[in-house]
XYZ file of C-alpha atoms in Angstrom:
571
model
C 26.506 -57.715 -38.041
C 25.704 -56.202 -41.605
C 24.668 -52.722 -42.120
C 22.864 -53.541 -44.924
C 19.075 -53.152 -43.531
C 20.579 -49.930 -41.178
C 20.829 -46.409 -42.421
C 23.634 -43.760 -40.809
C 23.695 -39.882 -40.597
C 26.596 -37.834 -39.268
C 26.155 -34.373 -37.921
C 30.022 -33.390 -38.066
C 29.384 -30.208 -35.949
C 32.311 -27.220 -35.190
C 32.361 -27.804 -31.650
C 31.158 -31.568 -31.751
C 29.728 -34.096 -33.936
C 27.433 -37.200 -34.006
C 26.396 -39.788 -35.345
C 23.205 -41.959 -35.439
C 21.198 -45.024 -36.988
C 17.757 -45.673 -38.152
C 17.153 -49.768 -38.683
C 14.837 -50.926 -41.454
C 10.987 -51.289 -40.090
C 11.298 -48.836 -37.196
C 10.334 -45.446 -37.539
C 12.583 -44.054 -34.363
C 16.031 -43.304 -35.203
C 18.746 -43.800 -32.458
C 21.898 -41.452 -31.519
C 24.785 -44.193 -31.318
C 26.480 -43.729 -27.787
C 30.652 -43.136 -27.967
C 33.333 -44.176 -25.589
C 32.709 -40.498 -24.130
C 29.256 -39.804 -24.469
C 26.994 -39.257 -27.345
C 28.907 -36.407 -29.106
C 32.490 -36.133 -30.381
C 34.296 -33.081 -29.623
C 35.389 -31.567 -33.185
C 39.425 -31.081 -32.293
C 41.942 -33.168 -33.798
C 45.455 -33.597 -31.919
C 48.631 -34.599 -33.787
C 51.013 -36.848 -32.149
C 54.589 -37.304 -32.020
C 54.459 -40.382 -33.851
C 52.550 -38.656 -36.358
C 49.458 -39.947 -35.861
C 46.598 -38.179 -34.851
C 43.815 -37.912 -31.351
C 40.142 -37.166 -31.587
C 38.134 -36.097 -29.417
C 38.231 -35.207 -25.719
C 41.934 -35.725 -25.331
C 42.645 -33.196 -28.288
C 39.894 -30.908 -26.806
C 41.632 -30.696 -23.488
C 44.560 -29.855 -25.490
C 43.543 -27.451 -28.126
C 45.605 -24.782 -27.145
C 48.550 -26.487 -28.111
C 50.455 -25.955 -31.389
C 49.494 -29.580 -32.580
C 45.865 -29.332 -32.298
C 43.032 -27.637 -34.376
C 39.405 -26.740 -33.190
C 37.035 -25.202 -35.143
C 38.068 -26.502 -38.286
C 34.424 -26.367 -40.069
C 34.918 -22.737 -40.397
C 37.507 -22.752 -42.802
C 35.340 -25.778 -45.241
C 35.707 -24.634 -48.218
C 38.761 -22.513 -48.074
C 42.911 -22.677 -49.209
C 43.766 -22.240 -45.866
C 46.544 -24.696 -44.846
C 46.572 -26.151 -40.972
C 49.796 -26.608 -39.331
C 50.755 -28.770 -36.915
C 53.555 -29.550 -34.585
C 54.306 -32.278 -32.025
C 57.488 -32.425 -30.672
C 59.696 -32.650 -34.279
C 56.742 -33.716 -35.957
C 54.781 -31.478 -38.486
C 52.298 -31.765 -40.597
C 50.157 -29.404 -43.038
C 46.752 -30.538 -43.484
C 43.647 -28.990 -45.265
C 40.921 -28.214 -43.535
C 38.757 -31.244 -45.613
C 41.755 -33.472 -44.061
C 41.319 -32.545 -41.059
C 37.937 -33.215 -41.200
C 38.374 -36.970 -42.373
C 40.015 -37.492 -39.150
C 36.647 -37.184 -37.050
C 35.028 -38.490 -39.489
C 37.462 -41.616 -38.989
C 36.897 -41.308 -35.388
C 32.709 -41.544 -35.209
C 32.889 -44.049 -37.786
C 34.908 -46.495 -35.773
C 33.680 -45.525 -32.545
C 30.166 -46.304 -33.623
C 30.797 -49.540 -35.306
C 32.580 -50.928 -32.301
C 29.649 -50.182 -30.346
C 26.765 -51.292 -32.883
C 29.138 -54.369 -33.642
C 28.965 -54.299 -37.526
C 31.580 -53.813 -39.912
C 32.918 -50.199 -40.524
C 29.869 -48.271 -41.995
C 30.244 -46.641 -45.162
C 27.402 -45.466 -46.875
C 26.305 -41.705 -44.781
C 24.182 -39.214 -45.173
C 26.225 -35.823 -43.678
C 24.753 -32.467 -42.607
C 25.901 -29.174 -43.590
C 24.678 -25.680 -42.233
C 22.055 -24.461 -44.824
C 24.000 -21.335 -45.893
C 27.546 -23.556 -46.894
C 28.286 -22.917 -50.473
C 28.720 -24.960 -53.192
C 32.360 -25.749 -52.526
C 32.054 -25.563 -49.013
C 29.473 -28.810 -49.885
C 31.753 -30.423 -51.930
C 34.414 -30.097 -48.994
C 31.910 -31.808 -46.659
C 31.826 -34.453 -49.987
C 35.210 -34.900 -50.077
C 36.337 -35.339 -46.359
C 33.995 -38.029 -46.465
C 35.478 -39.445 -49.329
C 39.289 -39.120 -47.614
C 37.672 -40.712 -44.599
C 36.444 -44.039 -46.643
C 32.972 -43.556 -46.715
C 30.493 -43.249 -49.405
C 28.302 -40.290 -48.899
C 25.164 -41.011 -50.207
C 23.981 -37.644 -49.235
C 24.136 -34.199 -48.090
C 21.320 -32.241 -45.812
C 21.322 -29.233 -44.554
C 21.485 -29.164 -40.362
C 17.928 -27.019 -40.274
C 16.236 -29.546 -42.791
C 17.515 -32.428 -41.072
C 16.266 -31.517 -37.541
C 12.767 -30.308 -39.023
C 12.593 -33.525 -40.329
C 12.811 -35.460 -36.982
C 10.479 -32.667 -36.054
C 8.352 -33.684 -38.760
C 7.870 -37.297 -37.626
C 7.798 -36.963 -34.432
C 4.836 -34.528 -34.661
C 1.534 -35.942 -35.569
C -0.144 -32.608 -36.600
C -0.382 -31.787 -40.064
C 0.252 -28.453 -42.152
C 2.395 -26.247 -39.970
C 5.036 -23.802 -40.617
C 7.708 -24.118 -38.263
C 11.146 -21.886 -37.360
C 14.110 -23.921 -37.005
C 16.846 -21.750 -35.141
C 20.144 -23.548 -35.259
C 23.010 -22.232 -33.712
C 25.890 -24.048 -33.390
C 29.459 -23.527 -31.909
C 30.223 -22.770 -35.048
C 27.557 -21.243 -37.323
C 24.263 -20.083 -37.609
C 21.011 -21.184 -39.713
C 17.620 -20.098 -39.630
C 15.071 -22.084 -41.890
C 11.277 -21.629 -42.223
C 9.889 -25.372 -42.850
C 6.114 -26.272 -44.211
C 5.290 -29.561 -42.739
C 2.758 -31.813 -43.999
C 1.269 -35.259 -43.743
C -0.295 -37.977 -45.819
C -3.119 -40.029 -44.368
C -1.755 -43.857 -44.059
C -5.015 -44.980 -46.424
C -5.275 -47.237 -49.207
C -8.810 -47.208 -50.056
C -8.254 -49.240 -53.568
C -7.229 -52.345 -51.193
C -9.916 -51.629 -48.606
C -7.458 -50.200 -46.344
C -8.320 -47.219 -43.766
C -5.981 -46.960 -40.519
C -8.340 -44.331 -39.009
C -7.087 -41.271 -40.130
C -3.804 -42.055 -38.636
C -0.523 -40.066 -40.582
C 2.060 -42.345 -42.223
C 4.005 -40.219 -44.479
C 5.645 -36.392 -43.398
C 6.590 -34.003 -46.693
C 9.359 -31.509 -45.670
C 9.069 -28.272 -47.790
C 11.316 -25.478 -47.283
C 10.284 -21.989 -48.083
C 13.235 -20.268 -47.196
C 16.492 -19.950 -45.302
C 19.038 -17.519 -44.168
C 22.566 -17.992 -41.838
C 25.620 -17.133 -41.169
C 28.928 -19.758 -41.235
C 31.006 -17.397 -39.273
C 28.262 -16.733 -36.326
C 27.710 -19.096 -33.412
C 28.663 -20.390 -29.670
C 32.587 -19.578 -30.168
C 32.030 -16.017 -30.644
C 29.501 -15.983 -27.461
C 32.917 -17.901 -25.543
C 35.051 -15.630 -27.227
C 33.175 -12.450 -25.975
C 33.071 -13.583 -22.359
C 36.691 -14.635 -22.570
C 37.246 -10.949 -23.533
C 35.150 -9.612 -21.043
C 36.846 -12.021 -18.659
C 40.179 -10.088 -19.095
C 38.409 -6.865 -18.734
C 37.232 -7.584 -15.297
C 40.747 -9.384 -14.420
C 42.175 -6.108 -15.649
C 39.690 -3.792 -13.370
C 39.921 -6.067 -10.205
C 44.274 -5.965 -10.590
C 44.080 -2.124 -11.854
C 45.816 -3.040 -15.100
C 44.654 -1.713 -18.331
C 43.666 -4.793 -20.406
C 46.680 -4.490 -22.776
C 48.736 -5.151 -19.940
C 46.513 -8.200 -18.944
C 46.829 -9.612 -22.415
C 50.430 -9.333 -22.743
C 51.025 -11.340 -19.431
C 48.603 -13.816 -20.374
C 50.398 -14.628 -23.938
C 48.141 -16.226 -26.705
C 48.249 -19.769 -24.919
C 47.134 -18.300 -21.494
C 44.055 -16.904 -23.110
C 43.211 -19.623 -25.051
C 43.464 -21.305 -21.427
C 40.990 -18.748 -19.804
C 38.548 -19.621 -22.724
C 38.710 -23.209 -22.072
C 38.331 -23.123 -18.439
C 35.141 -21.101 -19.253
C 33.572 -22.947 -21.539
C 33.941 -26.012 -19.323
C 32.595 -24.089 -16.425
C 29.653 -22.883 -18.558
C 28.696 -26.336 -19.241
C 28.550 -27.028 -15.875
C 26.079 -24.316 -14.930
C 29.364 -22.399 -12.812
C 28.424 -18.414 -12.873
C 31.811 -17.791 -11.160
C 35.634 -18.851 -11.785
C 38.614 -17.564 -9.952
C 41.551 -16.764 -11.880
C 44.901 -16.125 -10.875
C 47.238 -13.582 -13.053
C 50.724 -14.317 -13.038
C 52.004 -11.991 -9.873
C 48.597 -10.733 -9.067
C 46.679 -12.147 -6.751
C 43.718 -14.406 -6.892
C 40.110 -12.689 -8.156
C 36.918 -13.381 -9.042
C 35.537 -13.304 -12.927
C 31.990 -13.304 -13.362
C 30.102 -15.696 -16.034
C 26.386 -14.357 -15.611
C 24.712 -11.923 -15.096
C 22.607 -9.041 -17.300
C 25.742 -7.233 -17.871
C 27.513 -10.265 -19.021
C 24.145 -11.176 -21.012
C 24.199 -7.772 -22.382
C 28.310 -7.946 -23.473
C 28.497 -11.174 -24.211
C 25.233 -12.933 -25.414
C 23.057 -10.330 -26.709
C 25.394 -9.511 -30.113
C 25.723 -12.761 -31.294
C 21.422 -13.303 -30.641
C 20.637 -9.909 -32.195
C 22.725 -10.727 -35.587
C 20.560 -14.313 -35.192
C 17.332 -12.133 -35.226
C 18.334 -10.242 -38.166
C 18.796 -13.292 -40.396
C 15.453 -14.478 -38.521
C 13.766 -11.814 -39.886
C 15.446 -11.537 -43.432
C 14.159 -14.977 -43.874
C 10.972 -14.402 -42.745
C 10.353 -11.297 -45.479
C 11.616 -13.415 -47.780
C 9.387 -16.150 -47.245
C 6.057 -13.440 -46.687
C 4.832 -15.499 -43.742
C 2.555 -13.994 -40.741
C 2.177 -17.076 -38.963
C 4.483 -19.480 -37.250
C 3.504 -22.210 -35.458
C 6.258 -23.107 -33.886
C 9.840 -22.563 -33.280
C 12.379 -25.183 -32.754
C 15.816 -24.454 -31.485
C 18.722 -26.224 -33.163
C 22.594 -26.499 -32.128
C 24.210 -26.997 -29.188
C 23.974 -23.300 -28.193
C 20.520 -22.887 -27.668
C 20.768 -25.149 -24.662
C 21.521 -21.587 -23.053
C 18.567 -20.045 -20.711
C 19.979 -16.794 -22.102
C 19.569 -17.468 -25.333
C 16.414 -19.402 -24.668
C 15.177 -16.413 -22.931
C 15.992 -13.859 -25.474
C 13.942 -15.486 -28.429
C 10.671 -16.038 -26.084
C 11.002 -12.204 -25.405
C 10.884 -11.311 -29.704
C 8.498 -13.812 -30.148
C 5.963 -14.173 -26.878
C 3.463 -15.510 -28.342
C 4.832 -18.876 -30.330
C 5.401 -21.920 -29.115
C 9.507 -22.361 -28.348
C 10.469 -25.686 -28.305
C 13.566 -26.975 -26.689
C 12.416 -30.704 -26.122
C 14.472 -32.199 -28.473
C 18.294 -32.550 -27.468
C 19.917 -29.321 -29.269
C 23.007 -30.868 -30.396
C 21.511 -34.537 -31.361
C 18.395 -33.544 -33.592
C 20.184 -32.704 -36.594
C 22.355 -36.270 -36.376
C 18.917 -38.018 -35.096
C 17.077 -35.990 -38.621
C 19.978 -37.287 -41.205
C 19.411 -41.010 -41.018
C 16.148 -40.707 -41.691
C 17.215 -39.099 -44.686
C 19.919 -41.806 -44.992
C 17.337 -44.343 -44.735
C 14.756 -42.921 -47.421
C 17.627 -42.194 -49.654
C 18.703 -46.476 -49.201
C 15.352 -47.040 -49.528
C 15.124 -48.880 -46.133
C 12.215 -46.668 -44.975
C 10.274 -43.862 -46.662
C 8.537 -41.797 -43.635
C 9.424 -38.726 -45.537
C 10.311 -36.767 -48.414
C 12.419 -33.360 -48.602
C 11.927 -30.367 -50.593
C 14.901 -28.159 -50.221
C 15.962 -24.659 -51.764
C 19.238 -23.305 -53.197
C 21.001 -21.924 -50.367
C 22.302 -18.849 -51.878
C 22.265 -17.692 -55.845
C 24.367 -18.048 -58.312
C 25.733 -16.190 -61.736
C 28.171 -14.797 -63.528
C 29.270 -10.983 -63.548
C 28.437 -8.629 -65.840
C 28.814 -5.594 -66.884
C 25.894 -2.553 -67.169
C 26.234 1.016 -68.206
C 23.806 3.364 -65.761
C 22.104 6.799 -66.150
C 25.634 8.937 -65.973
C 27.493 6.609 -68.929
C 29.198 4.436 -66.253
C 30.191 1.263 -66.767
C 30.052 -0.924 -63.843
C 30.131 -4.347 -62.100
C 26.735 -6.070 -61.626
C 26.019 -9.909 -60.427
C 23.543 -11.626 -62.902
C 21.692 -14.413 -60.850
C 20.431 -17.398 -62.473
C 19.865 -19.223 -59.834
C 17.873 -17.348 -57.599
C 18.107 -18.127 -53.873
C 15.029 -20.263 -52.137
C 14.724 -22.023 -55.507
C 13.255 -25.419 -54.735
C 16.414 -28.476 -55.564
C 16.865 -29.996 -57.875
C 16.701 -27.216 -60.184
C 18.213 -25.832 -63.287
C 18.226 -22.816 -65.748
C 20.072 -20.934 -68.779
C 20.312 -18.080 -70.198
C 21.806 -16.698 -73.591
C 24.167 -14.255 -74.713
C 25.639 -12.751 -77.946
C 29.674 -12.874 -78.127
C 31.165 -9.301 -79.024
C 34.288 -9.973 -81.228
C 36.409 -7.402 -79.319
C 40.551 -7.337 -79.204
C 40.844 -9.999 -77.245
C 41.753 -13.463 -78.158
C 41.007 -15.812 -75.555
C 38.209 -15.267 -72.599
C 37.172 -16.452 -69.114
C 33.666 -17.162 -67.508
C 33.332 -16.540 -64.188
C 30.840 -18.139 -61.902
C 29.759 -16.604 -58.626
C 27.607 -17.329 -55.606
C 26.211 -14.916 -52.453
C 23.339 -12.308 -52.783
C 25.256 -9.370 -53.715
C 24.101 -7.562 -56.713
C 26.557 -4.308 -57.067
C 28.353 -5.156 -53.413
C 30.946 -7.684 -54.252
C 31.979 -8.051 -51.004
C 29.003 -10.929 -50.397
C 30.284 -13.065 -53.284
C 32.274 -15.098 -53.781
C 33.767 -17.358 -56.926
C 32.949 -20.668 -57.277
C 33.913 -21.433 -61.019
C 36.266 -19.983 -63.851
C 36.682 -21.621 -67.497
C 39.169 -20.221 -69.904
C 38.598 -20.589 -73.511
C 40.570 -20.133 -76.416
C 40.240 -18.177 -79.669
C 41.146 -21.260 -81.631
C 38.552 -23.649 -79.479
C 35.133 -22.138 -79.857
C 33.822 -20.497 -83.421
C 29.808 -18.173 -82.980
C 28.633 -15.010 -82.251
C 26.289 -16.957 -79.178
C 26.491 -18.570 -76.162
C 24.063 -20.433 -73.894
C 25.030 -20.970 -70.014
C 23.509 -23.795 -68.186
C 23.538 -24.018 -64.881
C 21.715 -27.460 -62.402
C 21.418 -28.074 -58.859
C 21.271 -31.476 -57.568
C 19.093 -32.727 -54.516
C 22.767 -31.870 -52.113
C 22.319 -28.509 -53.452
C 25.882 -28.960 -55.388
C 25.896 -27.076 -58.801
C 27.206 -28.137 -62.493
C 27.285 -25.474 -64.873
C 28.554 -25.513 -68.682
C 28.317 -22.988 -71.572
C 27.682 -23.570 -75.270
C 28.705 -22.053 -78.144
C 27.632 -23.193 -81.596
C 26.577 -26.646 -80.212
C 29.906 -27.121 -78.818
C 29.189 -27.803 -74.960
C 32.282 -26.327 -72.395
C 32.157 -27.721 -68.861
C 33.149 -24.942 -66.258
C 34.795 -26.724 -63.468
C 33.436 -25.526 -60.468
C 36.588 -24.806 -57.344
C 37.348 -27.321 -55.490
C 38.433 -24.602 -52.774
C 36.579 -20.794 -53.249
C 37.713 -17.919 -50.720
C 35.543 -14.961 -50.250
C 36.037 -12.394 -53.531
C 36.994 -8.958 -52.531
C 36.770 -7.964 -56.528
C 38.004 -4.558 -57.140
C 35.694 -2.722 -58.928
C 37.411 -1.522 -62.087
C 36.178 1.067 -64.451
C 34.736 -0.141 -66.783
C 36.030 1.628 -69.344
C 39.867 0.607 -68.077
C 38.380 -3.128 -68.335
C 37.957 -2.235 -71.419
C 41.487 -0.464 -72.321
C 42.836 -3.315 -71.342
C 41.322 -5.017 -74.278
C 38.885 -7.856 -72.726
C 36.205 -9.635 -74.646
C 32.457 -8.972 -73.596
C 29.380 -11.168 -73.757
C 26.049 -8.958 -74.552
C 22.964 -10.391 -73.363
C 20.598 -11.090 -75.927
C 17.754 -8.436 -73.845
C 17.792 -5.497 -76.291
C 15.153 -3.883 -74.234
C 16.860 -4.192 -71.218
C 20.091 -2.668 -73.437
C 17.772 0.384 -74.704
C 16.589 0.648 -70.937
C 19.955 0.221 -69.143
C 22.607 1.230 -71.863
C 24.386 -1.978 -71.935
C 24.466 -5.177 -69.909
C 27.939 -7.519 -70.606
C 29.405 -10.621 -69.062
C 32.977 -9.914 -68.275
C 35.131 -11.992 -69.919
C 39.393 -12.068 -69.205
C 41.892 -10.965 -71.476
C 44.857 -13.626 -71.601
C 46.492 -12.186 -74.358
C 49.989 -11.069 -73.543
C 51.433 -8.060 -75.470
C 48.158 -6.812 -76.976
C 48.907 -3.344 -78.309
C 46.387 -1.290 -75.726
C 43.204 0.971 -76.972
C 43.281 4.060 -75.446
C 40.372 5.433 -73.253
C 38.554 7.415 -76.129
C 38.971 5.117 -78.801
C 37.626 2.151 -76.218
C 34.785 4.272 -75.390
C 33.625 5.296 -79.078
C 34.091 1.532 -79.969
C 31.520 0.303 -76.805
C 29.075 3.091 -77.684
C 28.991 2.443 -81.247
C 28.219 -0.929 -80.447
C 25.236 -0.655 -78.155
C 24.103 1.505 -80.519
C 23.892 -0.810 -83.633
C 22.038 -3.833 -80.991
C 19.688 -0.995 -80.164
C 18.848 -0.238 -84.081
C 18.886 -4.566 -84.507
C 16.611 -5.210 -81.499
């Protein structure tokens, strides 16, 4: 069978992924059953002969040094996986890693659709991934031999089954997704056409054909979902072992070793799933006891942290969006299958609609090949409007009320900005000490707190490979939400490669003026009433000049003052 007339989308989830089909001419799409069930457990197993397991097998397993769960969370990141299987090793990336279960659904679900191995698929990413966690999700796809048409965020793509399945028109919907592995809130206008053609005499009764997708806003977290609800009630497991064998829970711990507990986590998860409120657990030379799994004090311990961080971001997102009225909520993810959880967001929001009909952990596969399929052009049902999922800039420098010089991030692409989108902005070059320079791009929603950004880009640039006293910065956003960005100088155009891997930036935040001592180059903006206002505004630039003679303090500080003063006499 060709897939030629058949679209694919692949939810590749932290605890489990999926994978589904939409065929040209229907408007239903289809989850494609596995050889285990609909979903694939996210754990990948590495075997003595080097190859590797996926799946169930490695799940059952994934305390063992040769397999890795979870790996979604590090997307993005340098972080190196190791594994071992008897005198095999291996180091694998995390976008590696990824390609194996991406391998996995692929083959599974062309054995059982009987077609050749599919290529072209549209994959989901939580809404608040960065740009180079993104182009991770890109390029395990990539590794994994498939051509990935495109990239949706999990809360869009579920809002969008929502979308077509509903027939009402102009809503504003909640979609709460929380994962095993991360957490998304997005607040989605939905809207249909009418499926009339009155220029070829055409009515169909008022009947809706055609579903627009607009998102207003979104918020999340990528370190926030089911694990840390299992690893809470692991913990409070060993609390309880440690009260019921009247051991302090250090002692517990230390008997247990790192393997044991990683055991006790399992066994509760699996006895979660099946609805078990109770496990008995024996402690090496203790005796048998009893570990509750339910309960209001395990719902208060366990459960209630990881909802009320969920609520926060709710709420952020709604104030950024200035919304009063929701129509209805829709939970996302795998976690919200929970009665607790379920329970906890009827309680904050009693009077909206909640609604848990759709399978949790199958929408957001179910919403990507309709993307998929509009995308091919195999069926148009509906278009997407999504936002930049978090802002990006460059640093810069600003001088406040008390003469201090200090760290600022300038966005130019403001979060919630409807995709695809672009801007610039311009800057005059200050001919300081320095011979060479370095642009820095960032991304997060800190403005003096550096600890929410992180760096997605860096170009260095010589003395001898740029002449002007101006530069422009461009920055674009595609439809996937994945940036480009380039400076010019002159009307010589710089690309500025964006990371391939970016790891949260704990920047230190210099003084200024010892930025300065060391001899760097600035970048004014061009705003010389926001210079008169503020003092000075800059655009840190890196010194690579080795053995520059150093400025001392005063003489650094007479030079920067004398120069904000001539822009403020030239504005």
């Amino acid at each position: 069978m060709s897939t030629k007339n058949v679209s694919f989308g692949i939810d590749l989830g932290t605890t489990n992924s999926c994978i589904s089909m939409m065929r040209a001419g229907t408007s239903v799409p289809k989850v494609i059953p596995l050889r285990n069930g609909n979903t694939l457990p996210s754990c990948v197993m590495l075997n003595e002969d080097g190859t590797f397991t996926v799946g169930i097998d490695a799940y059952n397993k994934r305390f063992e040094k040769s397999t890795i769960y979870s790996v979604k969370r590090y997307m993005g990141s340098d972080k190196i996986i190791h594994l071992e299987s008897g005198s095999c090793c291996k180091d694998l990336t995390p976008e590696e890693v990824s390609a194996e279960i991406l391998k996995e659904l692929v083959i599974e679900a062309s054995e059982y659709v009987g077609c050749d191995i599919i290529k072209d698929v549209t994959i989901t990413v939580p809404a608040h991934f960065n740009d180079a966690q993104r182009r991770a999700t890109q390029t395990a796809g990539r590794l994994a031999g498939l051509n990935v048409i495109g990239i949706i965020n999990e809360p869009t793509s579920a809002g969008l089954l929502y979308g077509i399945d509903n027939a009402k028109s102009n809503q504003t919907i909640i979609v709460y997704d929380l994962g095993g592995g991360t957490f998304d809130v997005s607040i989605l206008k939905v809207t249909k056409e009418l499926n009339s053609f009155p220029m070829l005499g055409i009515n169909t009764n008022g009947e809706y054909n055609k579903t627009a997708i607009n998102i207003i806003a979104n918020d999340g977290d990528v370190h926030l979902g089911g694990d840390d609800i299992d690893k809470n009630l692991a913990d409070y497991a060993v609390e309880q072992i440690a009260k019921s064998t009247n051991l302090i829970t250090d002692t517990v711990m230390s008997i247990m070793g790192e393997v044991g507990y990683e055991e006790l986590q399992l066994r509760i998860e699996k006895a979660k799933k099946n609805g078990r409120g109770v496990i008995l657990y024996k402690l090496k030379g203790c005796e048998e006891v009893q570990v509750k799994l339910s309960g209001d004090d395990v719902n208060e311990k366990c459960y209630k942290p990881v909802f009320d961080k969920s609520y926060e971001l709710m709420t952020q997102a709604m104030a950024q969006a200035g919304i009063t009225h929701i129509d209805h909520i829709v939970l996302v993810g795998g976690s919200t299958k929970s009665s607790v959880i379920q329970k906890m967001i009827m309680e904050k929001f009693p009077h909206i609609n909640v609604m848990n009909s759709f399978e949790p952990d199958l929408s957001v596969a179910l919403g990507a090949s309709i993307s998929s399929a509009s995308t091919l052009g195999i069926n148009t049902l509906a278009t997407i409007t999504d936002v930049v999922p978090m802002s990006i800039g460059v640093v810069v420098f600003e001088r406040d009320e008390d003469n201090v010089i200090r760290e600022r991030f300038d966005r130019i692409l403001k979060k919630d900005t409807q995709l695809p989108c672009s801007d610039n902005r311009e800057y005059d070059i200050l001919n300081a000490h320095s011979s060479d320079m370095t642009i820095r791009i960032m991304q997060g929603e800190g403005t003096y707190n550096f600890n929410n950004l992180i760096e997605i880009g860096k170009l260095h640039i010589g003395k001898d490979d740029y002449v002007g006293n101006k530069a422009e910065i461009l920055f674009k956003c595609d439809l996937n939400g994945v940036l480009s960005c380039a400076v010019i100088i002159e009307g010589k155009e710089f690309n500025i490669p964006i990371n391939y891997t970016a790891n949260d930036s704990k920047l230190v935040e210099d003084d200024g003026i010892e930025m300065l001592d060391k001899g760097q180059r600035f970048f004014y903006q061009s705003h010389k009433k926001k210079l008169e206002k503020m003092g000075a505004s800059v655009l840190q630039l890196e010194r690579f000049t080795p053995g520059l003679v150093q400025t001392s303090i005063s003489i650094a500080k007479e030079t920067f003052d004398g120069i904000v003063e001539e822009l403020k006499n030239n504005k």
